[in-house]
XYZ file of C-alpha atoms in Angstrom:
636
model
C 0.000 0.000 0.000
C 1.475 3.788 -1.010
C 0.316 5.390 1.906
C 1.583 8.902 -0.193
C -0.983 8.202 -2.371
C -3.755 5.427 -1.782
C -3.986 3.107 -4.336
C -6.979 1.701 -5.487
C -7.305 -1.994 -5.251
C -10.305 -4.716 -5.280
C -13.325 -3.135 -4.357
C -11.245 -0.090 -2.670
C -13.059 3.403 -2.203
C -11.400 6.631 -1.550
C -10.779 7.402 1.392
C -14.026 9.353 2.869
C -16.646 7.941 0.787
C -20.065 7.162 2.426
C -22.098 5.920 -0.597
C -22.561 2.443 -2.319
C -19.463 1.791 -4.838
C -20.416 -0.686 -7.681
C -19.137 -2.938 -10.390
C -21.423 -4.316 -13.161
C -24.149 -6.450 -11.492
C -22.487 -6.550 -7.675
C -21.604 -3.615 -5.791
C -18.976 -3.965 -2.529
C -20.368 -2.717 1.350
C -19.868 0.359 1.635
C -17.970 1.368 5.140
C -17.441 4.723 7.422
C -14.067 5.746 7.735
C -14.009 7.669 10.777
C -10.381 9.312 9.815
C -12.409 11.782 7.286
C -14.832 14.126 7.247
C -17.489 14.285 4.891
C -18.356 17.532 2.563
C -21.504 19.159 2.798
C -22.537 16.699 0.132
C -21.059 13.605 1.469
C -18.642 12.755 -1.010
C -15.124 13.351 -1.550
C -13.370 13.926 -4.969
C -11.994 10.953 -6.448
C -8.578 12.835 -6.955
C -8.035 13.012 -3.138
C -6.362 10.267 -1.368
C -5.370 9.411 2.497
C -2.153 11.432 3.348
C 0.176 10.232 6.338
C 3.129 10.198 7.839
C 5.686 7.745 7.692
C 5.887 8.120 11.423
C 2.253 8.114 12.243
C 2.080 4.968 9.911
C 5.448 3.517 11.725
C 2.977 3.363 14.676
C 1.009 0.208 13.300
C 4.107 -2.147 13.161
C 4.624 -2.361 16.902
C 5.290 -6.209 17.722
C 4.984 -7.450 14.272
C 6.817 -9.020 11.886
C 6.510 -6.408 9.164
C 7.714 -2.873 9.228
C 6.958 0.073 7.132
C 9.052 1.054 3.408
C 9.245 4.859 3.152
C 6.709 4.141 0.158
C 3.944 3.299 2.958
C 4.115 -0.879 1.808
C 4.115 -3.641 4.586
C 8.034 -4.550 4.547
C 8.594 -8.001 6.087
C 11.233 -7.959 8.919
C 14.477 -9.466 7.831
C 13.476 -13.392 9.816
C 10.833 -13.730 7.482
C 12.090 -12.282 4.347
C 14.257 -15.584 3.595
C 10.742 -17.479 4.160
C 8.792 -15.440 1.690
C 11.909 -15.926 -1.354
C 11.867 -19.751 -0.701
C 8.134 -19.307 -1.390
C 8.323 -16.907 -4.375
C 11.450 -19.256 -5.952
C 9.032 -22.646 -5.384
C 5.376 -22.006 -4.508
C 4.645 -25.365 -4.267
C 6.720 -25.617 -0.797
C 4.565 -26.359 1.589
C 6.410 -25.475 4.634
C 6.981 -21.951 3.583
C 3.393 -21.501 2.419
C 2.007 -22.630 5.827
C 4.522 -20.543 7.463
C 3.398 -17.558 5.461
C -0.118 -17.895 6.099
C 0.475 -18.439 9.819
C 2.783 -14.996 9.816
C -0.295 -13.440 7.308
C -3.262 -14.064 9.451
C -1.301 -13.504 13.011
C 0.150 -10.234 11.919
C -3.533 -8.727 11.208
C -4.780 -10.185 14.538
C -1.849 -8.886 16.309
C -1.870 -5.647 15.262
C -5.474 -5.320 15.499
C -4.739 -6.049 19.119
C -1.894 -4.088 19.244
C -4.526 -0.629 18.659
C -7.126 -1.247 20.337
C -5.037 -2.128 23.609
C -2.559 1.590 22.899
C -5.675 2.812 22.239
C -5.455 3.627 18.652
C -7.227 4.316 15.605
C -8.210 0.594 14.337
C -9.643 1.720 11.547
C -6.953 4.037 10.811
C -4.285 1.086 10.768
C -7.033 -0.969 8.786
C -7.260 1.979 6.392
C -3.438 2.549 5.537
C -2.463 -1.688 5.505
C -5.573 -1.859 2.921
C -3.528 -3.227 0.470
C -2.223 -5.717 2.649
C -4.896 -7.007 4.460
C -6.262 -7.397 0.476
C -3.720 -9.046 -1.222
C -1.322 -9.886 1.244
C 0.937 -7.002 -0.453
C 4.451 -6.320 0.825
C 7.486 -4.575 -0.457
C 9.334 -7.958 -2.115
C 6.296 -8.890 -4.550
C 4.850 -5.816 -5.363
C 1.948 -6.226 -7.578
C 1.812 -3.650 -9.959
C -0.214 -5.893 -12.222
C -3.065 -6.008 -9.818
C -3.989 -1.935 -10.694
C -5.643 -3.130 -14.020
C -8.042 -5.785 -13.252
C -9.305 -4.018 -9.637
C -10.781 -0.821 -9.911
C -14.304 0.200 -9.281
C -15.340 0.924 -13.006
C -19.034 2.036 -12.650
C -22.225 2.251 -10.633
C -25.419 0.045 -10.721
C -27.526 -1.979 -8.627
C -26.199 -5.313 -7.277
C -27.645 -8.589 -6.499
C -24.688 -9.848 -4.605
C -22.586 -8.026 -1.943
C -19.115 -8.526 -2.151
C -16.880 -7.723 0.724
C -12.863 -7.125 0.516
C -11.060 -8.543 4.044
C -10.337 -5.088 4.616
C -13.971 -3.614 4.082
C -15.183 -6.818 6.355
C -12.818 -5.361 8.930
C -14.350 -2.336 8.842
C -17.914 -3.509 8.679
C -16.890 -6.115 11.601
C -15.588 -3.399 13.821
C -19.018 -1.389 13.235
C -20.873 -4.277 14.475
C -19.237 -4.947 17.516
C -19.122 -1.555 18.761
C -21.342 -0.362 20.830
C -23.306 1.312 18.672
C -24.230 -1.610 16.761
C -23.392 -4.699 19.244
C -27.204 -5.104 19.680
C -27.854 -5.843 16.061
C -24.830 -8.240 15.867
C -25.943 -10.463 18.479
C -29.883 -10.173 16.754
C -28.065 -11.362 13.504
C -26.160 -14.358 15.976
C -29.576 -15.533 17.257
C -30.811 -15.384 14.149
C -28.822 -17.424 12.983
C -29.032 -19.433 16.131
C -33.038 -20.047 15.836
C -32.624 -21.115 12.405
C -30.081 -23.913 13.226
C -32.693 -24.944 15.902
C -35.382 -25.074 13.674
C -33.115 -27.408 11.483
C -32.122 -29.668 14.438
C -36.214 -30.011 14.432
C -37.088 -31.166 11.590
C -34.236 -33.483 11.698
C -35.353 -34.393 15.291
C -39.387 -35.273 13.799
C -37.698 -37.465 11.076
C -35.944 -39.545 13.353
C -38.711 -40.077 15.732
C -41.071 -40.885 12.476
C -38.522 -43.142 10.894
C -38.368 -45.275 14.522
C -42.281 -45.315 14.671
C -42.133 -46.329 11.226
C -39.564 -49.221 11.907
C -41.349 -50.359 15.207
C -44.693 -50.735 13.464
C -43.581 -52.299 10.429
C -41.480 -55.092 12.468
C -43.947 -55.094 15.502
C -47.859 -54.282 14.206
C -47.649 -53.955 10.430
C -51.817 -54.584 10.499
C -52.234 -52.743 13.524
C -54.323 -55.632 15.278
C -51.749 -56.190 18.279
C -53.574 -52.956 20.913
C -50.794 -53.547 23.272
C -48.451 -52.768 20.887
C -50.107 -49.847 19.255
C -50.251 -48.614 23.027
C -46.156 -49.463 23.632
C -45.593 -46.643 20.101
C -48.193 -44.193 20.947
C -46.398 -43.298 24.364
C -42.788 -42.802 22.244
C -43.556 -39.258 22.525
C -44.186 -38.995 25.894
C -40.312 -40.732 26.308
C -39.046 -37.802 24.084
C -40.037 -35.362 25.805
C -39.321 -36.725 29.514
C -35.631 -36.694 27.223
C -35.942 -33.254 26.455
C -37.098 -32.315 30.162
C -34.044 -34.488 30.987
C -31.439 -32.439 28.770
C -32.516 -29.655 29.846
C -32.079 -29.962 33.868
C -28.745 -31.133 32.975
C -27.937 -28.458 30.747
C -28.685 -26.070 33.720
C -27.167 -28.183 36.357
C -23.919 -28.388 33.871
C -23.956 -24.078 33.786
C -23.978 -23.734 37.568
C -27.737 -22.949 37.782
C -29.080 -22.712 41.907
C -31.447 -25.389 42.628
C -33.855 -25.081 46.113
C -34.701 -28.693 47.520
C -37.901 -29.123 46.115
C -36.366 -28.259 42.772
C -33.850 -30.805 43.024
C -36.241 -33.221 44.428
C -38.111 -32.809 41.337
C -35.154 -33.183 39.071
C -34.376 -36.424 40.965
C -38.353 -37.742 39.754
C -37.900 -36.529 36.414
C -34.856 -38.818 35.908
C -36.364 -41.472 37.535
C -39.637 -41.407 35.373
C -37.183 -41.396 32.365
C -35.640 -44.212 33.280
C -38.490 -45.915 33.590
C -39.978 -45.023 29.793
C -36.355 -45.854 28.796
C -36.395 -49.281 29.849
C -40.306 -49.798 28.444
C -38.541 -48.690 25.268
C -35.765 -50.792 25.604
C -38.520 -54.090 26.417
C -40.055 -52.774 23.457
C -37.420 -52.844 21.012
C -36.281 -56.038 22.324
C -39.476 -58.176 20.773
C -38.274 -57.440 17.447
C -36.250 -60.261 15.349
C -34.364 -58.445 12.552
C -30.852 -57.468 13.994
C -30.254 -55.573 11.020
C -33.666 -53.213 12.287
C -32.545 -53.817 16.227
C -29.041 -51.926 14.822
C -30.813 -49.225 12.905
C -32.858 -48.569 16.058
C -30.006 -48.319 18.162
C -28.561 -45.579 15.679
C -32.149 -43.718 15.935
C -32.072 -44.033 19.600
C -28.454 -42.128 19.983
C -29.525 -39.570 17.006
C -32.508 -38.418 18.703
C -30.381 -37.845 21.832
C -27.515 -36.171 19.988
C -30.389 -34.259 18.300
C -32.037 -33.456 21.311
C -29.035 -32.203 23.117
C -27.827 -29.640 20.685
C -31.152 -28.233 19.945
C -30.929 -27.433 24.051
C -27.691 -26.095 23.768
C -28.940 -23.982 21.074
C -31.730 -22.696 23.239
C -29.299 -22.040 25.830
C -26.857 -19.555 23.170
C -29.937 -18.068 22.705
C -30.916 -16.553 25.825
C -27.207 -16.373 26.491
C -27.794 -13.618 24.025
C -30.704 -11.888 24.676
C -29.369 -11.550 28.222
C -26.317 -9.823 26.844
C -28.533 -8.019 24.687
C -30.820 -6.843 27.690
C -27.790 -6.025 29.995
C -26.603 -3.770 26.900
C -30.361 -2.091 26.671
C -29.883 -1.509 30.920
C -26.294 -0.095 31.087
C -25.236 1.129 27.908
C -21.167 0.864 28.516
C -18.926 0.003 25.849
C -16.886 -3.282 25.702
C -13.362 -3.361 27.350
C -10.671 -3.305 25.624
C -10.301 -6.722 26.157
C -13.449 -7.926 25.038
C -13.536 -5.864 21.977
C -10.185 -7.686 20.722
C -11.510 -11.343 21.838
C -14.222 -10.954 19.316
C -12.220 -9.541 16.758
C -9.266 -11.979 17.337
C -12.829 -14.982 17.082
C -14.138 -13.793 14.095
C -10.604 -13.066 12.088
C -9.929 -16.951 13.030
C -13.002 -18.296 12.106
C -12.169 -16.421 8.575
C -8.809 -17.661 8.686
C -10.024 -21.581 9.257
C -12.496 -21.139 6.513
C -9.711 -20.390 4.120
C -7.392 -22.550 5.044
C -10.731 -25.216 4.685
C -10.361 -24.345 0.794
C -6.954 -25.147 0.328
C -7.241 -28.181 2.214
C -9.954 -29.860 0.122
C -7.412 -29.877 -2.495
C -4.529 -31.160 -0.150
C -2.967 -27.590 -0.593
C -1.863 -24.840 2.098
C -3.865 -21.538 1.642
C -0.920 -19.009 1.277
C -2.243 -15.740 1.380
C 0.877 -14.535 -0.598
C 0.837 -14.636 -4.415
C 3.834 -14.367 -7.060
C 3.969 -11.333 -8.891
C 2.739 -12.703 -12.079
C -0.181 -14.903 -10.370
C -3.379 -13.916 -11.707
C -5.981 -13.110 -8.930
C -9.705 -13.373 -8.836
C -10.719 -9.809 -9.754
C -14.764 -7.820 -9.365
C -14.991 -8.520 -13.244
C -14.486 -12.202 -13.411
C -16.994 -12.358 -9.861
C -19.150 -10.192 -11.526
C -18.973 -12.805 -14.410
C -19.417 -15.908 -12.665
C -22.327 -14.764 -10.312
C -24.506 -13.486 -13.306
C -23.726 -16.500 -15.004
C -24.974 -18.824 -11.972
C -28.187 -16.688 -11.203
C -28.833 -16.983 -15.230
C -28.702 -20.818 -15.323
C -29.394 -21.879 -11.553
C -32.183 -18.625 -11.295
C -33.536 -20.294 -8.226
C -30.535 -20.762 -6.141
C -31.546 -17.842 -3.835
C -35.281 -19.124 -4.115
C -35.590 -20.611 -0.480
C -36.630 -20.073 3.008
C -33.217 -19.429 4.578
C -33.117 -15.762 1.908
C -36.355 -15.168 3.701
C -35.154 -15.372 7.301
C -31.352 -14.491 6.707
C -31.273 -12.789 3.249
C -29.349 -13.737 0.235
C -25.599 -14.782 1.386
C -22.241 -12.049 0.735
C -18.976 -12.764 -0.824
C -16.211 -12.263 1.430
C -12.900 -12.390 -0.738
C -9.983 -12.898 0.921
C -6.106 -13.957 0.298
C -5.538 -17.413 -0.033
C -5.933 -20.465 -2.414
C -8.529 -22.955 -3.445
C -11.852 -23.365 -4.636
C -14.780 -20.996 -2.771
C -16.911 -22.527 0.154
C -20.295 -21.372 1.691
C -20.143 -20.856 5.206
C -23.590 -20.601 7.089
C -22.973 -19.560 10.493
C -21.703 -16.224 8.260
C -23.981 -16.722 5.392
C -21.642 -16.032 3.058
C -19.307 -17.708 0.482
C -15.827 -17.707 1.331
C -14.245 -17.169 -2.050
C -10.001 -17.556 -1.959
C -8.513 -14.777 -4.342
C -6.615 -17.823 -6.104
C -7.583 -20.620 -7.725
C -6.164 -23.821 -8.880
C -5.222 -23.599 -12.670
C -6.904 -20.048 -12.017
C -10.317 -21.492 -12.788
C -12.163 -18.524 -10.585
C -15.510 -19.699 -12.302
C -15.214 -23.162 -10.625
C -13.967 -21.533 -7.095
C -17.223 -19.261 -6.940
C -19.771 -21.909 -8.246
C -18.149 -24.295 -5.908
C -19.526 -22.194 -3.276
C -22.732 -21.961 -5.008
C -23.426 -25.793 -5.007
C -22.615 -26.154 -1.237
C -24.500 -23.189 -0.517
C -27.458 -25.526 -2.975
C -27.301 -28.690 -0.986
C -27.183 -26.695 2.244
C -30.477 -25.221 2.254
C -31.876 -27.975 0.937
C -33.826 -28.645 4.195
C -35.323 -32.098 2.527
C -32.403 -33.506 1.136
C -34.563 -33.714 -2.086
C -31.423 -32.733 -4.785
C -29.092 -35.260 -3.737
C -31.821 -37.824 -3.756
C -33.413 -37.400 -6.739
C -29.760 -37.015 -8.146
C -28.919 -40.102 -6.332
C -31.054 -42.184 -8.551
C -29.340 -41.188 -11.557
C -27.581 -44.723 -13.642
C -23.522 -43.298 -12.458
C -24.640 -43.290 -8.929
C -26.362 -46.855 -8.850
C -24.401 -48.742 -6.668
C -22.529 -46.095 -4.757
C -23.322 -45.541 -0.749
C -21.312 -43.068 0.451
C -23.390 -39.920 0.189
C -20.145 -37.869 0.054
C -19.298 -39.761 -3.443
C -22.737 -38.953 -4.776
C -22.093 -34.950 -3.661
C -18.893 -35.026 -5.132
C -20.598 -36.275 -8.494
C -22.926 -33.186 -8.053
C -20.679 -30.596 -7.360
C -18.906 -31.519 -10.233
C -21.233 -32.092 -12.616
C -22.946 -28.514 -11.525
C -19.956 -26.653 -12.051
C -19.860 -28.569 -16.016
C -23.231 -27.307 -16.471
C -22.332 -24.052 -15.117
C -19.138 -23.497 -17.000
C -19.705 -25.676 -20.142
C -22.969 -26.962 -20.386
C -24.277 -23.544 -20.682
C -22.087 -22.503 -23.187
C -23.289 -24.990 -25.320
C -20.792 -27.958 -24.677
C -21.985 -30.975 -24.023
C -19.848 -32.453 -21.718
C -22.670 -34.530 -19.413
C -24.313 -37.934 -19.751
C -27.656 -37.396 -21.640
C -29.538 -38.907 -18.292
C -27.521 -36.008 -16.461
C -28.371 -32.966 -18.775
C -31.725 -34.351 -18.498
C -31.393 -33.785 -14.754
C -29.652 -30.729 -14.542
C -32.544 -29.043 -16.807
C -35.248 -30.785 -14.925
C -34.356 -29.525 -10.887
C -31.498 -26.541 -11.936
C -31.867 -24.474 -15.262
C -34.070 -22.225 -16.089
C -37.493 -23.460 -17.277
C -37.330 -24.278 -21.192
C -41.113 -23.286 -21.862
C -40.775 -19.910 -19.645
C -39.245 -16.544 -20.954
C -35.965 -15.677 -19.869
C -35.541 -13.548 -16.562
C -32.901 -11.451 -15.121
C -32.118 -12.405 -11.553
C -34.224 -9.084 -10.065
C -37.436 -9.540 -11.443
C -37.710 -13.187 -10.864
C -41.129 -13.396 -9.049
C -39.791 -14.825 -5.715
C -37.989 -11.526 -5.717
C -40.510 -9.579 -5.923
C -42.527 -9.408 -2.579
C -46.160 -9.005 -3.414
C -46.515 -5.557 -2.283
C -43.609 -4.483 -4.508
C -44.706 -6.245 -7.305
C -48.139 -4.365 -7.365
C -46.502 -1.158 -6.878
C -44.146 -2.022 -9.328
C -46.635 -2.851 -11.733
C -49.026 0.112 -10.963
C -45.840 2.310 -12.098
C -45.879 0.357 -15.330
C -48.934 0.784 -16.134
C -48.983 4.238 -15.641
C -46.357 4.480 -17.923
C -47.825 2.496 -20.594
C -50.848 4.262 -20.823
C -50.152 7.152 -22.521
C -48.814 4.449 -25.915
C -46.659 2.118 -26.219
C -44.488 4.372 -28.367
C -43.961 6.846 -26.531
C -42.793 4.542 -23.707
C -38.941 4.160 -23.259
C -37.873 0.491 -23.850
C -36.288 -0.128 -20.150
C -39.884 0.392 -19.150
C -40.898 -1.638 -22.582
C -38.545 -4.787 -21.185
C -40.039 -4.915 -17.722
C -43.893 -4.115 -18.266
C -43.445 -7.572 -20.877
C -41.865 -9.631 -17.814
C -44.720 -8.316 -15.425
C -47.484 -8.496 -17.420
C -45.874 -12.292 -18.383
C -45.939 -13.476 -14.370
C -49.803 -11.708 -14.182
C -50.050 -14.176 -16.925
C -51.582 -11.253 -19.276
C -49.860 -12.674 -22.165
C -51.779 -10.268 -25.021
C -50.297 -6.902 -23.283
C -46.671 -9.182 -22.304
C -46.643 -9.536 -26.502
C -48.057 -6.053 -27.480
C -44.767 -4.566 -24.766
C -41.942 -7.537 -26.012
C -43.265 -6.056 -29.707
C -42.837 -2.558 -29.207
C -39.538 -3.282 -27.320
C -37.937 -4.669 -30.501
C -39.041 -2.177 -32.115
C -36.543 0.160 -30.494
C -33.901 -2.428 -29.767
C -33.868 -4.820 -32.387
C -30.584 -6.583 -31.442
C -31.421 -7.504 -28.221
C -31.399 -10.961 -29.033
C -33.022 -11.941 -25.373
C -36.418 -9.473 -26.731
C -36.784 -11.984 -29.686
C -36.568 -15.288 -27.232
C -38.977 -14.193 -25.200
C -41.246 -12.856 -28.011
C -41.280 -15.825 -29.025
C -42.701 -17.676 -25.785
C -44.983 -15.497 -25.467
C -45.951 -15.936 -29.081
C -46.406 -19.820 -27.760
C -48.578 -18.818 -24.454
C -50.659 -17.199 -26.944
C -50.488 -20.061 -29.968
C -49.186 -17.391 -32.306
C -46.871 -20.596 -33.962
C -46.136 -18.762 -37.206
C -45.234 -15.406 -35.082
C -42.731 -17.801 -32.027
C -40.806 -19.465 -35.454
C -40.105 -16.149 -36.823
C -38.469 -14.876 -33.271
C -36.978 -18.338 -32.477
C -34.983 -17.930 -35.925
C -34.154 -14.109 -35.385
C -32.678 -15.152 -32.062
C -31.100 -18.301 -33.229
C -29.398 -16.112 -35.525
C -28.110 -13.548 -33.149
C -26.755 -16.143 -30.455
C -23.542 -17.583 -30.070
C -22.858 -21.139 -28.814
C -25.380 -21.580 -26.179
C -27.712 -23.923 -24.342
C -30.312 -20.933 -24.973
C -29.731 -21.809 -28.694
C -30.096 -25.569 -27.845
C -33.624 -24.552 -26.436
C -34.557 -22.370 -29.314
C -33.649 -25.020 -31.854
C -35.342 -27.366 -30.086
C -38.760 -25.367 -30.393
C -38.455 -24.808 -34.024
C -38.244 -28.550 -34.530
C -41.493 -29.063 -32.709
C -43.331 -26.124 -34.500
C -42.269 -27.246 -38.095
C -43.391 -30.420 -37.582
């Protein structure tokens, strides 16, 4: 980092800026740097940068490894200089690579701690190591390079947030403050409640899945009334186990009980006990070992189950008791405190990287060579608008609706991206293995699929696919998946077919867009569009329709014909897709959907005249594969 002159780097504002900054389709977090004042209008010109003093920057290299150039770059201290040339001359060594992470991630931590205990400006040191904390960017491999590929280019609306280390820092430090501390721990049990609510489903399958076993091997005709007795009270055993967990649970955390509490604890166990051994008679009358083994399984799950779902209730009010003594006494956090949770949630970061090199039996070195090409806002740009066009559901399920749509945090390291959901984010490295960034990101994307898939229902279905026939080990058959999602995502969709038939077959019927639907951008997909906003949205577009559709612009044209399309007014969706062309007549995406509205309305004559205008005006693509495919059928 220049710390004469800042430098502008992946996703870096200027110094002072308090407004959105954007690239393409995805804009970064915007953050308040509390070095600089804002103008009256809240903006600062883009031709001012941070100025400092060597000395005042010399400040932020107490106890660390690195030291300062006169230039303003992190310098590494002479012990670890060796270290980072072994590195640079062989980057496969592996001892130097996990040396260099370990000095990487410690150095950030330390220094962190290092300002808030001399009380200094965190921020500040955040601020002027920018570069660093980005790109792991010292003096010895300075990356000139990385100034092409990195800077902010222009402004629109994003569907994905994209966060640099150093802006997470920043937003991080917000959130613990004081300020916002109570919203951070909302956001924990948040996240808390929804792994609970998980836990319970998984919990109700377990306990239907052992009623199911008992009854089949026990009373499959339901004649035997002691029997059908025996299973009807399994509930009342799971929740005497619940009761159960829970005394212990507050036993365990040093909870006060009076005598008649503790005699009450001492008949709750004893009543357990009881419906434990009736269970245990119970599951003793049947014959199959092979069931007796699967119920012993069931029995520990629903404990294991059981037990974390009460230590998740138990982080919980953890929480909203901090939250409450917050509300009461409105002090800030010590010192001490305030770098604990930094130091927590800089390692959790750190593991999370070091997860993505590991999957590939590789060490996550935060350090590139200087002609290593990194992932840059263009190529993430890229790859996420080329997921949400042929996965446009991904962000179509209930954990958007009770956590929102998941971040990218970028950060210096190697491997392929991961989804972490404590974080809700993807964890995207900013190098990649043969530099294949598209596979990193939709790596992440696929986890991120088959996590929220509450029923399991994608992996089974897939499961029963002829490659998987066979195979047990559920971690082969996601390994299959992940794979052959990033082929359709990268290939597949570009009109290589690189899949079994039975595959692509698959991959089209639970993952790509709908080939009898127009096409969509992400935005106005209609589980994006609460239905509130969607009438407003409409009643705008009608009001601006009114007056002729020639005199309307053709932004307005584009979306009126995708709203009136999910109203499922198909004669006003054509008359709007019409007059849309008629303005923009190479937007090859106006003729594809003219065309399936055309279908909707059987207009066959009109959807084979814009199937072969867009045929003609697309490249190599499975939306040419679909368009093809129609005009075969409506020639016949």
């Amino acid at each position: 980092m220049n710390l004469g002159g800042h430098s502008a780097g992946l996703g870096t504002p200027v110094a002072g800026w308090n407004c959105n900054l954007f690239i393409d389709d995805l804009h970064f977090q915007p953050y308040r740097n509390p070095l600089h004042k804002l103008n009256k209008r809240n903006t600062i010109s883009t031709d001012k940068f941070v100025k400092c003093s060597t000395a005042e920057a010399g400040l932020y290299s107490v106890h660390t490894p690195f030291t300062h150039a006169r230039d303003g770059w992190v310098k590494l201290a002479a012990q670890n200089l060796e270290v980072l040339n072994d590195y640079f001359q062989d980057p496969r060594n592996a001892s130097a690579a996990s040396k260099l992470s370990s000095l990487y991630w410690s150095t950030i931590a330390d220094s962190l701690g290092d300002s808030i205990h001399n009380n200094r400006d965190v921020a500040g040191f955040i601020e002027r190591e920018r570069d660093f904390i980005n790109y792991a960017r010292v003096e010895a491999n300075g990356f000139n390079h990385l100034q092409k590929g990195c800077i902010v280019k222009k402004q629109t609306k994003s569907d994905v947030q994209i966060f640099t280390f150093a802006d997470w820092l920043f937003d991080l430090i917000e959130k613990i403050n004081q300020v916002d501390m109570k919203a951070f721990l909302i956001q924990e049990i948040k996240a808390y409640i929804y792994q609970k609510s998980q836990f319970k489903k998984e919990l109700k399958q377990c306990q239907s899945s052992r009623k199911k076993m008992l009854t089949e091997e026990l009373n499959p005709g339901g004649e035997d009334a002691t029997f059908t007795m025996q299973i009807g009270k399994l509930p009342l055993l799971d929740s005497l186990l619940m009761q159960k967990l829970v005394k212990e649970k507050e036993v365990e955390t040093g909870s006060f009980y009076s005598p008649g509490e503790r005699k009450e604890f001492a008949h709750l166990r004893t009543t357990f006990a009881k419906e434990a051994d009736k269970y245990d008679n119970l599951a003793g009358f049947v014959r199959n070992d092979v069931v007796k083994k699967q119920l012993r399984k069931m029995t520990q799950a629903i404990e294991e189950i059981s037990r974390k779902i009460v230590n998740a209730d138990v982080k919980i009010a953890s929480l909203k008791e901090e939250i409450g003594v917050i509300e009461q006494q409105q002090t800030c956090l010590s010192p001490l405190e305030f770098e604990n949770k930094i130091r927590e949630e800089i390692e959790y970061v750190r593991d999370l990287a070091k997860l993505c090199a590991k999957r590939i039996h590789a060490e996550s070195c935060p350090f590139a060579v200087a002609e290593e090409v990194l992932f840059t806002p263009d190529k993430i740009q890229q790859t996420m608008q080329r997921v949400l066009e042929f996965d446009p559901h991904v962000f179509h399920n209930d954990r958007v609706v009770f956590m929102g749509k998941p971040h990218i945090l970028v950060v210096p390291g190697y491997g392929y991206g991961t989804y972490d959901w404590k974080g809700n984010r993807f964890i995207i490295p900013l190098r990649a293995p043969r530099q294949d960034f598209s596979a990193s990101l939709t790596n992440a994307v696929i986890e991120y699929r088959l996590d929220v898939d509450e029923e399991k229902s994608l992996i089974t279905s897939y499961a029963r696919l002829p490659h998987c026939k066979g195979v047990r080990s559920v971690l082969q058959i996601k390994g299959y998946l992940i794979k052959d999602y990033i082929g359709w995502i990268n290939s597949e969709s570009r009109g290589y077919k690189i899949l079994p038939r039975e595959t692509r077959a698959w991959i089209e019927s639970e993952v790509a867009p709908s080939k009898n639907d127009i096409y969509c951008p992400h935005r106005y997909q209609y589980y994006n569009l609460a239905p509130a906003k969607f009438k407003k949205l409409l009643e705008i577009i009608d009001d601006k329709v009114k007056n002729g559709l020639e005199h309307t612009r053709a932004s307005d044209l584009w979306l009126a014909s995708i709203l009136y399309y999910h109203t499922a007014d198909y004669e006003k969706a054509y008359e709007c897709i019409c007059a849309f062309l008629n303005q923009k007549p190479d937007y090859k995406f106006g003729y594809y959907n003219k065309a399936q509205i055309a279908q909707k309305l059987n207009r066959r004559q009109d959807a084979i005249e814009a199937f072969d205008a867009f045929c003609k005006r697309i490249q190599q693509s499975w939306w040419g594969y679909v368009a093809r495919g129609h005009l075969t059928r409506l020639r016949v």
